[in-house]
């Protein structure tokens, strides 16, 4: 895909894994912090849109070509899964052509490789398209091993399965996974929201909505998807299906009305719906990194309306955030106005603040003046990043789903990344810290960020082997990072300190 590609030695063996400049062969990244990030950065295509768009290409009866597919470990993984299922896949410079003509159900269920499914949450996106393909070819079954993913707390797929059952599929669960079989899919009323914790508002499921959409697109009659997710990734898949001939109303709202069709045609790469949208979580990560390092960064290639909630959080922390450019070429500019101040945020379904930026905002809170409160209502148990931030001398406590973070100066540390977004949080902490940090398993970043080290270097970050001992508390210097030391730290009553690093959880997202 690009010059940074190498053959892989990973046990599950995709045809090459992504590399990024300063992340060494052991997956470690050294960062010397305290340098404000300055410049322009362009985000790649969205991981969480590209994965289900690639899976949806299984539904079309002619070849489908997608553009701006990011070169990530996860997208390579998905291409391998498609090949294993019988699709012909060609990929070059972000353009991927998928021809599913040979993907046909037979006596055996479709079964995406259990090893890959256990490693990548995004594999769950195959369930809806494969089931739909079975229905289009007179019946069949799909077997999905238990899906893996980042340790964000419980990640059930009960809403996905309930949607398939409502559409007429038969679902059999066992201890190793699930088998879903179908003769024909029939239009139905489907409910997609579920409370992550009793007492919290129901949260719509993003990949569950996409799976239900794919299955309903070829069901007999009309389906109504209630409590659907409104995330841009759902809209992107819906628009791709529309370009293939699907009849879908209400994209971007909580109610989707889908009238099933008998066939979906291949989509040309020239079609606007074949272009993967910019990655809003990557954009948010660079925006937060700019604010945390006292920098000034313009982020290109993302729709500013998709990062509005992140912009609001950064403004609360004292940064200036504005848009520049016009139409489809708008960019987001973030300029620090000195040391960030404490802020309070709560994750929510789109257009609320994404759960996937709470770890990065936790790193910002760790350098902000005062005590910040960050509550994750979507994944209340997401906390791997909180257990690692104290490695940088951050003061972190946790009360239920709320992280209580008292900001101060950070110092370089040695730490292992537990998952993708936690790795992004540790990277931001290292960029904002005095001295040099060594982040083990930083290669997890390559699951969701295209060439992150090259992008950071272009913004002025100092990466590579340390000039002085890792984790050594350096003499405080004025002027670095552009802010003053803060006063004594305040401990909130009723919270509990977060223990420093615990064993790493699953590597996958
Ligand atoms: N939920 C249920 N039942 C279900 C499905 C979900 O109770 O059947 C609950 C979950 O436990 C959670 C909430 O609903 O509390 C939302 O989960 P959702 O299903 O939306 O998550 P997902 O679709 O598995 C995607 C992204 C995640 C992102 C979440 C939330 C992909 C491949 N993954 O996961 O991305 O955090 O939506 O926006 O699209 C990441 O990119 O780092 C990442 C973890």
Coordinates of C-alpha atoms and ligand atoms in Angstrom, one line a residue:
X1 CA 0.0 0.0 0.0
X2 CA 2.8 2.4 0.7
X3 CA 6.5 2.5 1.2
X4 CA 6.3 1.9 4.9
X5 CA 4.8 -1.5 4.4
X6 CA 6.7 -4.6 5.4
X7 CA 6.0 -8.3 5.5
X8 CA 4.5 -9.4 8.7
X9 CA 5.5 -11.8 11.4
X10 CA 2.2 -11.6 13.2
X11 CA 0.7 -15.0 14.0
X12 CA -2.6 -14.3 12.3
X13 CA -0.7 -13.3 9.2
X14 CA -2.2 -10.5 7.1
X15 CA -0.2 -9.9 3.9
X16 CA 1.9 -7.2 5.5
X17 CA 1.4 -4.9 8.4
X18 CA 1.6 -1.2 8.5
X19 CA 4.7 0.5 9.8
X20 CA 5.3 4.1 10.8
X21 CA 8.7 5.7 10.9
X22 CA 9.8 5.9 14.5
X23 CA 7.8 3.0 15.9
X24 CA 10.5 0.4 16.0
X25 CA 10.3 -3.3 15.1
X26 CA 9.4 -4.1 18.7
X27 CA 6.5 -1.7 18.5
X28 CA 8.1 0.9 20.8
X29 CA 7.9 4.6 20.2
X30 CA 10.2 7.1 22.0
X31 CA 8.9 10.6 22.4
X32 CA 10.8 13.6 23.9
X33 CA 8.0 15.9 25.0
X34 CA 7.6 19.6 25.9
X35 CA 7.6 20.8 22.3
X36 CA 4.4 22.6 21.1
X37 CA 3.0 21.0 18.0
X38 CA 2.8 23.4 15.1
X39 CA 1.7 23.1 11.5
X40 CA -0.9 21.3 9.3
X41 CA -1.9 17.6 9.4
X42 CA -4.2 15.7 7.0
X43 CA -6.3 12.9 8.4
X44 CA -6.8 9.6 6.6
X45 CA -10.1 7.8 5.8
X46 CA -12.1 6.7 8.8
X47 CA -11.3 3.3 10.2
X48 CA -14.8 2.8 11.6
X49 CA -16.4 3.7 8.3
X50 CA -14.0 1.8 6.1
X51 CA -14.4 -1.5 7.9
X52 CA -18.2 -1.8 7.4
X53 CA -18.0 -0.2 3.9
X54 CA -15.6 -3.0 2.9
X55 CA -17.9 -5.6 4.5
X56 CA -20.9 -4.1 2.7
X57 CA -19.1 -4.6 -0.6
X58 CA -20.0 -8.3 -0.1
X59 CA -23.6 -7.5 -0.7
X60 CA -23.2 -6.2 -4.3
X61 CA -23.5 -8.5 -7.3
X62 CA -20.8 -6.6 -9.2
X63 CA -17.4 -5.3 -8.2
X64 CA -17.4 -2.3 -5.8
X65 CA -14.5 0.1 -5.6
X66 CA -13.9 2.2 -2.5
X67 CA -11.5 5.2 -2.3
X68 CA -9.6 6.8 0.6
X69 CA -9.4 3.4 2.4
X70 CA -6.9 4.0 5.1
X71 CA -3.8 1.8 5.3
X72 CA -4.2 0.4 8.8
X73 CA -3.6 -2.9 10.5
X74 CA -7.4 -3.3 10.8
X75 CA -8.2 -2.5 7.2
X76 CA -5.5 -5.0 6.0
X77 CA -7.1 -7.5 8.4
X78 CA -10.5 -6.9 6.9
X79 CA -9.1 -7.3 3.3
X80 CA -7.7 -10.7 4.4
X81 CA -11.0 -11.8 5.8
X82 CA -12.8 -10.8 2.6
X83 CA -10.2 -12.8 0.6
X84 CA -10.6 -15.8 2.9
X85 CA -14.4 -15.7 2.3
X86 CA -13.8 -16.0 -1.5
X87 CA -13.8 -12.4 -2.6
X88 CA -11.3 -11.0 -5.1
X89 CA -9.7 -8.0 -3.6
X90 CA -7.3 -5.6 -5.2
X91 CA -5.8 -2.7 -3.3
X92 CA -3.5 0.1 -4.3
X93 CA -2.9 3.6 -2.8
X94 CA -6.1 3.7 -0.8
X95 CA -8.3 2.4 -3.7
X96 CA -9.8 -1.1 -3.0
X97 CA -11.8 -3.1 -5.4
X98 CA -13.9 -5.9 -4.0
X99 CA -15.5 -8.5 -6.3
X100 CA -17.8 -10.8 -4.3
X101 CA -19.0 -12.9 -7.3
X102 CA -17.4 -16.1 -5.9
X103 CA -18.7 -15.6 -2.3
X104 CA -21.7 -18.0 -2.3
X105 CA -23.2 -19.9 0.6
X106 CA -23.0 -23.7 0.4
X107 CA -23.7 -26.5 2.8
X108 CA -21.3 -25.1 5.3
X109 CA -21.8 -21.8 7.1
X110 CA -19.7 -18.8 6.1
X111 CA -17.1 -18.6 8.8
X112 CA -14.7 -15.7 9.1
X113 CA -11.4 -16.9 10.6
X114 CA -12.0 -17.2 14.4
X115 CA -8.5 -16.1 15.1
X116 CA -9.0 -12.8 13.3
X117 CA -12.5 -12.4 14.7
X118 CA -11.1 -12.8 18.2
X119 CA -8.5 -10.1 17.5
X120 CA -10.6 -7.4 15.7
X121 CA -13.9 -6.1 16.8
X122 CA -14.6 -4.7 13.4
X123 CA -15.1 -8.3 12.1
X124 CA -18.6 -8.1 13.6
X125 CA -19.5 -5.9 10.6
X126 CA -19.3 -9.0 8.4
X127 CA -22.3 -10.6 10.0
X128 CA -25.1 -8.4 8.4
X129 CA -23.6 -8.5 4.8
X130 CA -22.9 -12.3 4.9
X131 CA -26.4 -13.0 6.2
X132 CA -27.9 -10.8 3.5
X133 CA -25.8 -12.6 0.9
X134 CA -27.2 -15.9 2.2
X135 CA -30.7 -14.6 1.8
X136 CA -30.0 -13.4 -1.7
X137 CA -28.7 -16.8 -2.7
X138 CA -31.6 -18.9 -1.4
X139 CA -30.5 -19.4 2.2
X140 CA -27.4 -20.3 4.2
X141 CA -25.7 -19.6 7.5
X142 CA -23.0 -17.5 9.1
X143 CA -20.8 -18.6 12.0
X144 CA -19.1 -15.9 14.0
X145 CA -16.7 -16.8 16.8
X146 CA -16.8 -14.7 19.9
X147 CA -15.6 -11.2 18.8
X148 CA -12.6 -9.7 20.5
X149 CA -11.8 -6.0 20.9
X150 CA -10.4 -3.4 23.2
X151 CA -11.1 -3.9 26.9
X152 CA -13.8 -1.2 27.1
X153 CA -15.9 -3.3 29.5
X154 CA -18.8 -5.4 28.3
X155 CA -19.4 -5.3 24.5
X156 CA -22.4 -7.6 23.8
X157 CA -23.9 -8.1 20.4
X158 CA -27.4 -8.9 21.6
X159 CA -29.0 -6.0 19.7
X160 CA -27.4 -7.2 16.4
X161 CA -28.8 -10.7 17.0
X162 CA -32.2 -9.5 18.1
X163 CA -32.4 -7.5 14.8
X164 CA -31.5 -10.6 12.8
X165 CA -34.1 -12.6 14.6
X166 CA -36.7 -9.9 14.0
X167 CA -35.9 -10.1 10.3
X168 CA -36.6 -13.9 10.3
X169 CA -33.1 -15.4 11.0
X170 CA -32.5 -18.2 13.4
X171 CA -29.8 -17.5 16.0
X172 CA -28.0 -20.2 17.9
X173 CA -25.6 -19.2 20.6
X174 CA -22.9 -21.4 22.1
X175 CA -19.9 -20.8 24.3
X176 CA -17.6 -20.2 21.4
X177 CA -19.7 -17.9 19.3
X178 CA -23.0 -17.7 17.4
X179 CA -24.5 -19.3 14.3
X180 CA -27.1 -17.3 12.4
X181 CA -29.0 -19.0 9.6
X182 CA -31.7 -17.8 7.2
X183 CA -33.8 -18.8 4.2
X184 CA -35.4 -15.4 3.5
X185 CA -35.2 -12.2 5.3
X186 CA -38.6 -10.5 6.0
X187 CA -39.1 -6.7 6.8
X188 CA -39.7 -6.0 10.5
X189 CA -39.8 -3.4 13.3
X190 CA -36.4 -3.5 15.0
X191 CA -35.1 -1.8 18.2
X192 CA -31.4 -1.0 18.3
X193 CA -30.8 0.9 21.5
X194 CA -29.7 -0.7 24.7
X195 CA -28.7 0.7 28.1
X196 CA -25.0 0.0 28.8
X197 CA -25.7 0.1 32.5
X198 CA -29.1 0.0 34.3
X199 CA -30.1 3.6 35.0
X200 CA -28.2 5.1 32.1
X201 CA -30.0 6.3 28.9
X202 CA -30.1 3.7 26.2
X203 CA -27.2 3.9 23.8
X204 CA -27.7 3.1 20.1
X205 CA -25.3 0.5 18.8
X206 CA -23.2 1.7 15.8
X207 CA -22.1 -1.6 14.3
X208 CA -25.5 -3.1 15.2
X209 CA -27.3 -0.4 13.2
X210 CA -25.0 -1.1 10.3
X211 CA -25.6 -4.8 10.4
X212 CA -29.3 -4.4 10.6
X213 CA -29.2 -1.9 7.7
X214 CA -27.3 -4.4 5.5
X215 CA -29.7 -7.2 6.3
X216 CA -32.9 -5.1 5.9
X217 CA -31.6 -3.7 2.6
X218 CA -32.4 -7.1 0.9
X219 CA -35.3 -8.2 3.1
X220 CA -38.8 -8.7 1.6
X221 CA -40.9 -5.6 2.4
X222 CA -40.3 -2.7 4.7
X223 CA -38.2 -2.6 7.9
X224 CA -38.2 0.2 10.5
X225 CA -35.0 0.5 12.5
X226 CA -35.9 2.3 15.7
X227 CA -33.3 3.9 18.0
X228 CA -30.7 3.7 15.2
X229 CA -27.2 5.2 15.6
X230 CA -26.7 8.6 13.9
X231 CA -22.9 8.3 13.7
X232 CA -21.3 9.5 10.4
X233 CA -20.1 5.9 9.9
X234 CA -23.7 4.7 9.7
X235 CA -24.5 7.4 7.2
X236 CA -21.4 6.5 5.1
X237 CA -22.5 2.9 4.9
X238 CA -26.1 3.8 4.2
X239 CA -25.0 6.1 1.3
X240 CA -22.9 3.4 -0.2
X241 CA -25.9 1.0 0.0
X242 CA -28.1 3.7 -1.6
X243 CA -25.6 4.0 -4.4
X244 CA -25.8 0.2 -4.9
X245 CA -29.6 0.6 -5.2
X246 CA -30.8 0.2 -1.6
X247 CA -33.9 2.1 -0.6
X248 CA -33.2 3.8 2.7
X249 CA -34.9 6.8 4.3
X250 CA -33.8 8.7 7.4
X251 CA -30.0 8.4 7.4
X252 CA -28.6 10.5 10.2
X253 CA -31.8 10.2 12.3
X254 CA -32.9 7.8 15.0
X255 CA -35.4 6.1 12.7
X256 CA -34.4 4.4 9.4
X257 CA -37.0 3.1 7.0
X258 CA -35.7 0.5 4.6
X259 CA -37.6 -1.0 1.7
X260 CA -35.9 -4.3 0.7
X261 CA -34.7 -4.8 -2.9
X262 CA -33.8 -8.1 -4.7
X263 CA -30.3 -7.1 -5.8
X264 CA -27.7 -4.5 -5.1
X265 CA -25.3 -3.6 -7.9
X266 CA -21.6 -2.8 -7.7
X267 CA -20.6 0.8 -7.0
X268 CA -18.0 2.6 -9.1
X269 CA -15.0 4.3 -7.4
X270 CA -16.1 7.5 -9.2
X271 CA -19.3 7.6 -7.1
X272 CA -19.0 10.1 -4.2
X273 CA -20.6 7.5 -1.8
X274 CA -17.6 5.2 -2.6
X275 CA -15.2 7.6 -0.8
X276 CA -14.5 6.8 2.8
X277 CA -15.1 10.0 5.0
X278 CA -12.2 11.5 6.9
X279 CA -11.5 10.0 10.3
X280 CA -13.1 12.2 13.0
X281 CA -11.4 10.4 15.9
X282 CA -8.0 10.9 14.2
X283 CA -8.8 14.6 13.7
X284 CA -9.9 14.9 17.4
X285 CA -6.6 13.2 18.5
X286 CA -4.4 15.8 16.7
X287 CA -6.7 18.6 17.9
X288 CA -6.3 17.5 21.5
X289 CA -2.6 17.0 21.1
X290 CA -2.2 20.6 19.8
X291 CA -4.0 21.9 22.9
X292 CA -2.1 19.6 25.3
X293 CA 1.3 20.7 24.0
X294 CA 0.5 24.4 23.9
X295 CA 0.6 24.3 20.1
X296 CA -1.2 25.6 17.0
X297 CA -2.4 23.0 14.4
X298 CA -4.6 23.0 11.4
X299 CA -6.4 19.7 10.7
X300 CA -7.4 19.0 7.1
X301 CA -9.6 16.3 5.6
X302 CA -12.4 16.1 8.2
X303 CA -15.9 17.6 8.2
X304 CA -15.8 20.2 11.1
X305 CA -19.3 19.4 12.1
X306 CA -18.2 15.9 13.0
X307 CA -15.7 17.2 15.6
X308 CA -18.0 19.9 16.9
X309 CA -18.3 18.3 20.4
X310 CA -14.6 17.9 20.6
X311 CA -14.1 21.5 19.6
X312 CA -16.6 22.5 22.4
X313 CA -14.6 20.5 25.0
X314 CA -11.3 22.1 23.9
X315 CA -12.9 25.6 24.1
X316 CA -13.9 24.8 27.6
X317 CA -10.3 24.0 28.3
X318 CA -9.3 27.5 27.1
X319 CA -8.1 26.7 23.5
X320 CA -9.2 28.6 20.5
X321 CA -10.9 26.4 17.9
X322 CA -12.1 27.7 14.5
X323 CA -12.8 26.5 11.0
X324 CA -11.1 27.8 7.9
X325 CA -11.6 27.2 4.2
X326 CA -14.9 26.7 2.5
X327 CA -17.3 23.9 1.4
X328 CA -15.8 20.5 1.2
X329 CA -12.3 21.9 1.9
X330 CA -13.0 23.2 5.4
X331 CA -10.3 22.6 8.0
X332 CA -10.3 22.9 11.8
X333 CA -7.7 25.2 13.5
X334 CA -6.8 24.7 17.1
X335 CA -4.6 27.3 18.9
X336 CA -3.6 27.0 22.5
X337 CA -4.0 30.1 24.7
X338 CA -1.5 28.9 27.4
X339 CA -1.9 26.2 29.9
X340 CA -5.3 24.4 29.6
X341 CA -7.8 24.9 32.4
X342 CA -9.9 22.1 34.0
X343 CA -13.0 21.0 32.1
X344 CA -16.0 18.6 32.5
X345 CA -17.1 16.3 29.7
X346 CA -19.5 13.3 29.3
X347 CA -19.5 10.9 26.3
X348 CA -22.7 10.3 24.3
X349 CA -23.9 9.0 21.0
X350 CA -23.3 11.3 18.0
X351 CA -23.6 14.3 17.8
X352 CA -22.4 14.1 21.4
X353 CA -18.8 13.6 22.5
X354 CA -17.4 10.3 21.2
X355 CA -16.3 7.8 23.8
X356 CA -13.2 7.2 21.6
X357 CA -11.8 10.7 22.5
X358 CA -12.2 10.4 26.3
X359 CA -8.8 8.8 26.8
X360 CA -7.1 11.6 24.7
X361 CA -9.0 14.2 26.7
X362 CA -7.8 12.5 29.9
X363 CA -4.2 13.3 28.8
X364 CA -5.2 16.9 28.2
X365 CA -6.8 17.0 31.7
X366 CA -3.6 15.7 33.2
X367 CA -1.8 18.9 32.1
X368 CA -4.8 21.3 32.7
X369 CA -4.9 23.7 35.7
X370 CA -7.4 22.3 38.2
X371 CA -9.5 19.2 38.5
X372 CA -11.4 17.9 35.5
X373 CA -14.2 15.4 35.4
X374 CA -14.6 13.0 32.5
X375 CA -17.6 10.6 32.4
X376 CA -18.0 7.8 29.9
X377 CA -21.7 6.9 29.7
X378 CA -21.1 4.8 26.5
X379 CA -18.4 2.5 27.9
X380 CA -18.6 3.2 31.7
X381 CA -15.9 0.6 32.4
X382 CA -13.3 2.0 29.9
X383 CA -10.4 2.8 32.1
X384 CA -7.1 1.2 30.7
X385 CA -5.7 4.6 29.9
X386 CA -6.5 5.9 33.5
X387 CA -4.3 3.1 35.0
X388 CA -1.3 4.1 32.8
X389 CA -1.4 8.0 33.0
X390 CA 0.1 8.0 36.5
X391 CA 3.3 6.7 34.8
X392 CA 3.7 10.3 33.7
X393 CA 3.1 11.6 37.3
X394 CA -0.5 12.4 36.5
X395 CA -2.9 12.5 39.3
X396 CA -5.9 10.3 38.4
X397 CA -8.8 9.0 40.4
X398 CA -11.9 7.2 39.4
X399 CA -15.5 7.3 40.7
X400 CA -17.7 4.8 38.8
X401 CA -17.8 6.0 35.1
X402 CA -16.1 9.3 36.0
X403 CA -12.4 10.0 35.9
X404 CA -11.2 12.7 38.2
X405 CA -8.0 14.2 37.0
X406 CA -6.0 16.9 38.7
X407 CA -3.6 18.5 36.2
X408 CA 0.0 19.4 36.8
X409 CA 3.4 19.0 35.1
X410 CA 3.9 15.6 33.5
X411 CA 7.3 13.9 33.3
X412 CA 8.5 11.3 30.8
X413 CA 7.7 7.7 31.7
X414 CA 8.0 4.2 30.4
X415 CA 4.6 2.6 29.7
X416 CA 2.9 -0.1 27.6
X417 CA -0.1 0.8 25.6
X418 CA -3.1 -1.5 26.3
X419 CA -5.3 -0.6 23.4
X420 CA -5.7 1.8 20.4
X421 CA -7.2 4.9 22.0
X422 CA -5.3 4.4 25.3
X423 CA -2.2 4.4 23.1
X424 CA -3.3 7.7 21.6
X425 CA -3.8 9.1 25.2
X426 CA -0.3 7.9 26.3
X427 CA 1.2 9.5 23.1
X428 CA -0.4 12.8 24.0
X429 CA 0.8 12.6 27.6
X430 CA 4.3 11.9 26.3
X431 CA 4.2 14.8 23.9
X432 CA 3.1 17.1 26.7
X433 CA 5.6 15.7 29.3
X434 CA 9.0 17.0 30.2
X435 CA 11.7 14.6 29.2
X436 CA 11.6 11.4 27.2
X437 CA 9.0 8.6 27.3
X438 CA 9.1 5.2 25.9
X439 CA 5.7 3.8 24.8
X440 CA 5.7 0.0 24.4
X441 CA 3.2 -1.5 22.0
X442 CA 2.8 1.9 20.3
X443 CA 2.3 -0.2 17.2
X444 CA -1.3 -0.5 18.4
X445 CA -1.7 3.1 17.0
X446 CA -1.4 1.6 13.5
X447 CA -4.7 -0.1 14.0
X448 CA -6.4 3.4 13.7
X449 CA -3.9 6.0 12.6
X450 CA -2.2 6.1 9.3
X451 CA 1.6 7.0 9.5
X452 CA 1.2 8.7 12.9
X453 CA 4.9 9.1 13.5
X454 CA 5.5 10.8 10.2
X455 CA 2.5 13.2 10.9
X456 CA 3.8 14.0 14.3
X457 CA 7.4 14.7 13.0
X458 CA 5.9 17.1 10.4
X459 CA 4.2 18.9 13.3
X460 CA 7.6 19.3 15.1
X461 CA 7.4 16.4 17.6
X462 CA 10.7 14.9 18.7
X463 CA 10.6 11.2 18.2
X464 CA 13.3 8.5 18.3
X465 CA 15.8 7.0 20.7
X466 CA 16.1 9.1 23.9
X467 CA 18.9 11.6 24.3
X468 CA 18.8 11.0 28.1
X469 CA 17.5 8.4 30.5
X470 CA 13.8 7.5 30.1
X471 CA 11.6 8.5 33.0
X472 CA 14.3 10.7 34.6
X473 CA 12.6 13.7 36.2
X474 CA 14.4 16.6 34.4
X475 CA 15.1 20.0 35.9
X476 CA 12.1 22.2 35.3
X477 CA 12.7 24.7 32.5
X478 CA 10.6 27.8 31.9
X479 CA 9.2 28.4 28.5
X480 CA 8.8 24.7 27.4
X481 CA 5.2 24.0 26.5
X482 CA 4.3 27.6 27.3
X483 CA 2.8 27.5 30.8
X484 CA 3.6 27.8 34.5
X485 CA 3.7 25.1 37.2
X486 CA 0.4 24.7 39.1
X487 CA -0.2 24.7 42.8
X488 CA -0.7 21.8 45.2
X489 CA -3.0 19.0 44.0
X490 CA -6.5 18.7 45.4
X491 CA -8.0 15.3 46.1
X492 CA -11.7 14.9 45.8
X493 CA -13.6 13.0 48.4
X494 CA -15.6 9.9 47.4
X495 CA -13.2 9.0 44.6
X496 CA -10.6 6.3 44.5
X497 CA -7.0 6.6 43.2
X498 CA -6.3 4.7 40.1
X499 CA -3.6 2.1 40.6
X500 CA -0.7 2.4 38.3
X501 CA -0.2 0.0 35.4
X502 CA -1.9 -3.4 35.5
X503 CA -1.5 -6.3 33.0
X504 CA -2.2 -5.4 29.4
X505 CA -5.7 -6.2 28.1
X506 CA -6.6 -7.5 24.6
X507 CA -4.7 -5.7 21.8
X508 CA -7.7 -5.4 19.5
X509 CA -10.3 -2.7 19.0
Ligands
LIG1 N1 -24.4 -2.5 23.2 C1 -25.3 -3.4 23.8 N2 -25.7 -4.4 23.0 C2 -25.3 -4.5 21.7 C3 -24.4 -3.6 21.1 C4 -23.9 -2.6 21.9 O1 -25.7 -3.3 24.9 O2 -25.7 -5.5 21.0 C5 -23.9 -1.3 24.1 C6 -22.4 -1.4 24.3 O3 -22.1 -2.2 25.4 C7 -22.1 0.1 24.5 C8 -23.0 0.8 23.6 O4 -24.1 -0.1 23.3 O5 -22.3 0.4 25.8 C9 -22.4 1.3 22.3 O6 -21.7 0.2 21.6 P1 -21.6 0.1 20.0 O7 -22.3 -1.2 19.6 O8 -22.1 1.3 19.4 O9 -20.1 -0.1 19.8 P2 -19.5 -0.9 18.6 O10 -20.4 -0.7 17.4 O11 -19.0 -2.2 18.9 C10 -18.2 1.1 17.5 C11 -16.7 1.4 17.2 C12 -16.0 1.8 18.5 C13 -16.7 2.9 19.2 C14 -18.2 2.5 19.5 C15 -19.0 3.7 20.1 C16 -16.2 0.1 15.3 C17 -15.5 -1.1 14.7 N3 -16.1 0.3 16.6 O12 -18.1 0.0 18.3 O13 -14.7 2.2 18.1 O14 -16.1 3.1 20.5 O15 -18.8 2.2 18.2 O16 -19.0 4.8 19.3 O17 -16.9 0.8 14.6 C18 -12.4 2.6 18.3 O18 -12.4 3.0 17.2 O19 -11.4 2.7 19.1 C19 -13.6 1.9 18.9 C20 -13.6 1.2 20.0

